[in-house]
Amino acid sequence: MHGQRPHPGQPHSAPPYNGAYPPHYGSPYGASPQPPVPGRLKAARVVIFILASLTSVGALACGLLFFFESSSPSTAQGDYWAGMFLMLAVVLAAWAVWQFVLGAKATTRRPWVMWAIIVTYGLSAASGVLNFFLSIGTGESTGGQLLGAGLAVSIAIATWIHRDYYTGRF
């Protein structure tokens, strides 16, 4: 009936529905407006959340140590350790929050997210390697520092490899 003239006195009929939506409702063909997130970035995001969770556990442990140290009888050395545990708990909590933010934003296609991840985990890797070499002389190096540095390097490299995803230049 479309394309035919209506009978005299009848209103024009609407064009047939072809299943397409107006452009502001999204693509009519089911295509995603953004490219899919590469698998390495998904894996890096999971590792970021795991590291953030471990950092949160460390912040909680330092907070508990502060609580126990500050509730014991006051001594000069006890107050020193309580202050150190409190400072470490606050720094670790802030670091955990920053990592959770990076994990949440890891698949956001913005260049600042890419650079924030690369700088954050590049510095984490450098501090882990430095901590490992400084602790060799004291006999306290366990290799855990190198494991953390390796994870940080893998996150930074996975992000750098997929920099085209963040900048939108495919």
PDB file of C-alpha atoms in Angstrom:
ATOM      1  CA  MET A   1       0.000   0.000   0.000  1.00  0.00           C
ATOM      2  CA  HIS A   2       2.954   2.264   0.456  1.00  0.00           C
ATOM      3  CA  GLY A   3       3.467   4.433  -2.571  1.00  0.00           C
ATOM      4  CA  GLN A   4      -0.205   4.333  -3.533  1.00  0.00           C
ATOM      5  CA  ARG A   5      -2.367   7.351  -3.256  1.00  0.00           C
ATOM      6  CA  PRO A   6      -4.944   7.216  -0.483  1.00  0.00           C
ATOM      7  CA  HIS A   7      -8.617   7.279  -1.316  1.00  0.00           C
ATOM      8  CA  PRO A   8     -10.148  10.707  -1.324  1.00  0.00           C
ATOM      9  CA  GLY A   9     -10.849  11.856   2.194  1.00  0.00           C
ATOM     10  CA  GLN A  10      -8.500   9.282   3.799  1.00  0.00           C
ATOM     11  CA  PRO A  11      -5.331  10.344   5.680  1.00  0.00           C
ATOM     12  CA  HIS A  12      -1.951   9.407   4.300  1.00  0.00           C
ATOM     13  CA  SER A  13      -0.603   6.168   5.710  1.00  0.00           C
ATOM     14  CA  ALA A  14       2.635   6.066   7.688  1.00  0.00           C
ATOM     15  CA  PRO A  15       5.718   4.630   5.989  1.00  0.00           C
ATOM     16  CA  PRO A  16       6.232   0.953   6.735  1.00  0.00           C
ATOM     17  CA  TYR A  17       8.275   0.020   9.814  1.00  0.00           C
ATOM     18  CA  ASN A  18      11.584  -1.456   8.722  1.00  0.00           C
ATOM     19  CA  GLY A  19      13.037  -2.154  12.167  1.00  0.00           C
ATOM     20  CA  ALA A  20      15.434   0.795  12.172  1.00  0.00           C
ATOM     21  CA  TYR A  21      15.570   3.155  15.105  1.00  0.00           C
ATOM     22  CA  PRO A  22      16.329   6.829  14.947  1.00  0.00           C
ATOM     23  CA  PRO A  23      20.078   7.549  15.201  1.00  0.00           C
ATOM     24  CA  HIS A  24      19.881   8.822  18.788  1.00  0.00           C
ATOM     25  CA  TYR A  25      18.653   5.419  20.003  1.00  0.00           C
ATOM     26  CA  GLY A  26      21.764   3.590  18.853  1.00  0.00           C
ATOM     27  CA  SER A  27      22.664   1.631  15.811  1.00  0.00           C
ATOM     28  CA  PRO A  28      19.777  -0.079  13.991  1.00  0.00           C
ATOM     29  CA  TYR A  29      21.954  -3.014  13.024  1.00  0.00           C
ATOM     30  CA  GLY A  30      22.987  -4.122  16.486  1.00  0.00           C
ATOM     31  CA  ALA A  31      26.554  -2.883  16.047  1.00  0.00           C
ATOM     32  CA  SER A  32      28.300  -1.600  19.132  1.00  0.00           C
ATOM     33  CA  PRO A  33      29.249   2.095  18.975  1.00  0.00           C
ATOM     34  CA  GLN A  34      32.645   1.266  20.505  1.00  0.00           C
ATOM     35  CA  PRO A  35      35.176  -1.352  19.455  1.00  0.00           C
ATOM     36  CA  PRO A  36      35.412  -4.412  21.697  1.00  0.00           C
ATOM     37  CA  VAL A  37      37.849  -4.306  24.581  1.00  0.00           C
ATOM     38  CA  PRO A  38      40.985  -6.338  23.738  1.00  0.00           C
ATOM     39  CA  GLY A  39      41.499  -9.460  25.820  1.00  0.00           C
ATOM     40  CA  ARG A  40      44.821  -8.266  27.261  1.00  0.00           C
ATOM     41  CA  LEU A  41      43.145  -5.124  28.598  1.00  0.00           C
ATOM     42  CA  LYS A  42      40.455  -7.239  30.237  1.00  0.00           C
ATOM     43  CA  ALA A  43      43.161  -9.372  31.848  1.00  0.00           C
ATOM     44  CA  ALA A  44      45.092  -6.266  32.946  1.00  0.00           C
ATOM     45  CA  ARG A  45      41.902  -4.898  34.485  1.00  0.00           C
ATOM     46  CA  VAL A  46      41.408  -8.125  36.470  1.00  0.00           C
ATOM     47  CA  VAL A  47      45.010  -7.980  37.720  1.00  0.00           C
ATOM     48  CA  ILE A  48      44.531  -4.314  38.686  1.00  0.00           C
ATOM     49  CA  PHE A  49      41.512  -5.276  40.805  1.00  0.00           C
ATOM     50  CA  ILE A  50      43.427  -8.158  42.403  1.00  0.00           C
ATOM     51  CA  LEU A  51      46.348  -5.867  43.295  1.00  0.00           C
ATOM     52  CA  ALA A  52      43.919  -3.247  44.629  1.00  0.00           C
ATOM     53  CA  SER A  53      42.269  -5.886  46.805  1.00  0.00           C
ATOM     54  CA  LEU A  54      45.630  -7.041  48.167  1.00  0.00           C
ATOM     55  CA  THR A  55      46.555  -3.426  48.884  1.00  0.00           C
ATOM     56  CA  SER A  56      43.254  -3.022  50.744  1.00  0.00           C
ATOM     57  CA  VAL A  57      44.079  -6.053  52.884  1.00  0.00           C
ATOM     58  CA  GLY A  58      47.478  -4.494  53.669  1.00  0.00           C
ATOM     59  CA  ALA A  59      45.829  -1.197  54.616  1.00  0.00           C
ATOM     60  CA  LEU A  60      43.398  -3.050  56.882  1.00  0.00           C
ATOM     61  CA  ALA A  61      46.245  -4.995  58.515  1.00  0.00           C
ATOM     62  CA  CYS A  62      48.198  -1.786  59.176  1.00  0.00           C
ATOM     63  CA  GLY A  63      45.058  -0.177  60.568  1.00  0.00           C
ATOM     64  CA  LEU A  64      44.581  -3.097  62.951  1.00  0.00           C
ATOM     65  CA  LEU A  65      48.237  -2.946  64.008  1.00  0.00           C
ATOM     66  CA  PHE A  66      47.794   0.775  64.675  1.00  0.00           C
ATOM     67  CA  PHE A  67      44.714   0.050  66.777  1.00  0.00           C
ATOM     68  CA  PHE A  68      46.456  -2.631  68.839  1.00  0.00           C
ATOM     69  CA  GLU A  69      49.627  -0.567  69.259  1.00  0.00           C
ATOM     70  CA  SER A  70      47.769   2.586  70.263  1.00  0.00           C
ATOM     71  CA  SER A  71      45.557   0.734  72.766  1.00  0.00           C
ATOM     72  CA  SER A  72      48.553  -0.729  74.617  1.00  0.00           C
ATOM     73  CA  PRO A  73      50.281   1.222  77.407  1.00  0.00           C
ATOM     74  CA  SER A  74      51.990   4.322  76.049  1.00  0.00           C
ATOM     75  CA  THR A  75      55.742   4.201  75.521  1.00  0.00           C
ATOM     76  CA  ALA A  76      57.942   6.253  73.240  1.00  0.00           C
ATOM     77  CA  GLN A  77      58.670   3.303  70.978  1.00  0.00           C
ATOM     78  CA  GLY A  78      55.016   2.166  71.018  1.00  0.00           C
ATOM     79  CA  ASP A  79      53.847   5.642  69.992  1.00  0.00           C
ATOM     80  CA  TYR A  80      56.441   5.662  67.207  1.00  0.00           C
ATOM     81  CA  TRP A  81      55.199   2.331  65.840  1.00  0.00           C
ATOM     82  CA  ALA A  82      51.563   3.395  66.179  1.00  0.00           C
ATOM     83  CA  GLY A  83      52.312   6.502  64.107  1.00  0.00           C
ATOM     84  CA  MET A  84      54.148   4.455  61.485  1.00  0.00           C
ATOM     85  CA  PHE A  85      51.278   1.973  61.198  1.00  0.00           C
ATOM     86  CA  LEU A  86      48.745   4.798  60.902  1.00  0.00           C
ATOM     87  CA  MET A  87      50.750   6.545  58.194  1.00  0.00           C
ATOM     88  CA  LEU A  88      51.220   3.287  56.297  1.00  0.00           C
ATOM     89  CA  ALA A  89      47.496   2.437  56.596  1.00  0.00           C
ATOM     90  CA  VAL A  90      46.508   5.837  55.180  1.00  0.00           C
ATOM     91  CA  VAL A  91      48.993   5.627  52.285  1.00  0.00           C
ATOM     92  CA  LEU A  92      47.962   2.065  51.439  1.00  0.00           C
ATOM     93  CA  ALA A  93      44.270   2.961  51.606  1.00  0.00           C
ATOM     94  CA  ALA A  94      44.806   5.897  49.230  1.00  0.00           C
ATOM     95  CA  TRP A  95      46.843   3.654  46.897  1.00  0.00           C
ATOM     96  CA  ALA A  96      44.089   1.004  46.959  1.00  0.00           C
ATOM     97  CA  VAL A  97      41.423   3.595  46.112  1.00  0.00           C
ATOM     98  CA  TRP A  98      43.556   4.870  43.206  1.00  0.00           C
ATOM     99  CA  GLN A  99      43.993   1.305  41.928  1.00  0.00           C
ATOM    100  CA  PHE A 100      40.250   0.647  42.147  1.00  0.00           C
ATOM    101  CA  VAL A 101      39.642   3.851  40.165  1.00  0.00           C
ATOM    102  CA  LEU A 102      42.150   2.731  37.526  1.00  0.00           C
ATOM    103  CA  GLY A 103      40.556  -0.709  37.391  1.00  0.00           C
ATOM    104  CA  ALA A 104      37.127   0.824  36.890  1.00  0.00           C
ATOM    105  CA  LYS A 105      38.416   3.182  34.196  1.00  0.00           C
ATOM    106  CA  ALA A 106      40.759   0.685  32.497  1.00  0.00           C
ATOM    107  CA  THR A 107      38.399   0.099  29.567  1.00  0.00           C
ATOM    108  CA  THR A 108      37.455   3.758  29.161  1.00  0.00           C
ATOM    109  CA  ARG A 109      38.736   5.003  25.822  1.00  0.00           C
ATOM    110  CA  ARG A 110      40.588   8.088  27.078  1.00  0.00           C
ATOM    111  CA  PRO A 111      44.315   8.788  26.698  1.00  0.00           C
ATOM    112  CA  TRP A 112      44.654  10.020  30.300  1.00  0.00           C
ATOM    113  CA  VAL A 113      43.517   6.603  31.538  1.00  0.00           C
ATOM    114  CA  MET A 114      46.228   4.911  29.481  1.00  0.00           C
ATOM    115  CA  TRP A 115      48.933   7.253  30.774  1.00  0.00           C
ATOM    116  CA  ALA A 116      47.707   6.986  34.373  1.00  0.00           C
ATOM    117  CA  ILE A 117      47.909   3.191  34.220  1.00  0.00           C
ATOM    118  CA  ILE A 118      51.338   3.206  32.566  1.00  0.00           C
ATOM    119  CA  VAL A 119      52.815   5.737  35.016  1.00  0.00           C
ATOM    120  CA  THR A 120      51.235   4.132  38.088  1.00  0.00           C
ATOM    121  CA  TYR A 121      52.368   0.612  37.322  1.00  0.00           C
ATOM    122  CA  GLY A 122      55.705   1.719  35.883  1.00  0.00           C
ATOM    123  CA  LEU A 123      56.463   3.391  39.214  1.00  0.00           C
ATOM    124  CA  SER A 124      55.181   0.318  41.059  1.00  0.00           C
ATOM    125  CA  ALA A 125      57.529  -1.910  39.066  1.00  0.00           C
ATOM    126  CA  ALA A 126      60.489   0.407  39.660  1.00  0.00           C
ATOM    127  CA  SER A 127      59.841   0.546  43.398  1.00  0.00           C
ATOM    128  CA  GLY A 128      59.448  -3.252  43.569  1.00  0.00           C
ATOM    129  CA  VAL A 129      62.764  -3.852  41.825  1.00  0.00           C
ATOM    130  CA  LEU A 130      64.487  -1.203  43.959  1.00  0.00           C
ATOM    131  CA  ASN A 131      63.029  -2.729  47.127  1.00  0.00           C
ATOM    132  CA  PHE A 132      64.264  -6.165  46.054  1.00  0.00           C
ATOM    133  CA  PHE A 133      67.831  -4.993  45.499  1.00  0.00           C
ATOM    134  CA  LEU A 134      67.887  -2.942  48.704  1.00  0.00           C
ATOM    135  CA  SER A 135      66.647  -5.899  50.731  1.00  0.00           C
ATOM    136  CA  ILE A 136      69.264  -8.328  49.352  1.00  0.00           C
ATOM    137  CA  GLY A 137      71.915  -6.887  51.658  1.00  0.00           C
ATOM    138  CA  THR A 138      69.744  -7.410  54.727  1.00  0.00           C
ATOM    139  CA  GLY A 139      68.855 -10.984  53.842  1.00  0.00           C
ATOM    140  CA  GLU A 140      65.156 -10.154  53.801  1.00  0.00           C
ATOM    141  CA  SER A 141      64.550 -10.401  50.068  1.00  0.00           C
ATOM    142  CA  THR A 142      61.948 -13.021  49.266  1.00  0.00           C
ATOM    143  CA  GLY A 143      61.339 -12.490  45.575  1.00  0.00           C
ATOM    144  CA  GLY A 144      57.808 -11.302  46.257  1.00  0.00           C
ATOM    145  CA  GLN A 145      58.946  -7.836  45.266  1.00  0.00           C
ATOM    146  CA  LEU A 146      59.944  -9.142  41.848  1.00  0.00           C
ATOM    147  CA  LEU A 147      56.600 -10.905  41.441  1.00  0.00           C
ATOM    148  CA  GLY A 148      54.774  -7.656  42.140  1.00  0.00           C
ATOM    149  CA  ALA A 149      57.110  -5.795  39.799  1.00  0.00           C
ATOM    150  CA  GLY A 150      56.448  -8.382  37.090  1.00  0.00           C
ATOM    151  CA  LEU A 151      52.687  -7.949  37.455  1.00  0.00           C
ATOM    152  CA  ALA A 152      53.053  -4.173  37.318  1.00  0.00           C
ATOM    153  CA  VAL A 153      55.216  -4.393  34.194  1.00  0.00           C
ATOM    154  CA  SER A 154      52.710  -6.719  32.523  1.00  0.00           C
ATOM    155  CA  ILE A 155      49.879  -4.252  33.208  1.00  0.00           C
ATOM    156  CA  ALA A 156      51.899  -1.331  31.833  1.00  0.00           C
ATOM    157  CA  ILE A 157      52.967  -3.289  28.732  1.00  0.00           C
ATOM    158  CA  ALA A 158      49.448  -4.562  27.989  1.00  0.00           C
ATOM    159  CA  THR A 159      48.183  -0.997  28.237  1.00  0.00           C
ATOM    160  CA  TRP A 160      50.946   0.366  26.000  1.00  0.00           C
ATOM    161  CA  ILE A 161      50.441  -2.340  23.367  1.00  0.00           C
ATOM    162  CA  HIS A 162      46.783  -1.363  23.058  1.00  0.00           C
ATOM    163  CA  ARG A 163      47.339   2.392  23.082  1.00  0.00           C
ATOM    164  CA  ASP A 164      45.343   2.634  19.837  1.00  0.00           C
ATOM    165  CA  TYR A 165      42.280   1.517  21.795  1.00  0.00           C
ATOM    166  CA  TYR A 166      42.637   4.493  24.148  1.00  0.00           C
ATOM    167  CA  THR A 167      43.385   7.098  21.509  1.00  0.00           C
ATOM    168  CA  GLY A 168      40.711   5.870  19.090  1.00  0.00           C
ATOM    169  CA  ARG A 169      43.153   5.551  16.160  1.00  0.00           C
ATOM    170  CA  PHE A 170      42.441   2.205  14.574  1.00  0.00           C
TER     171      PHE A 170
END
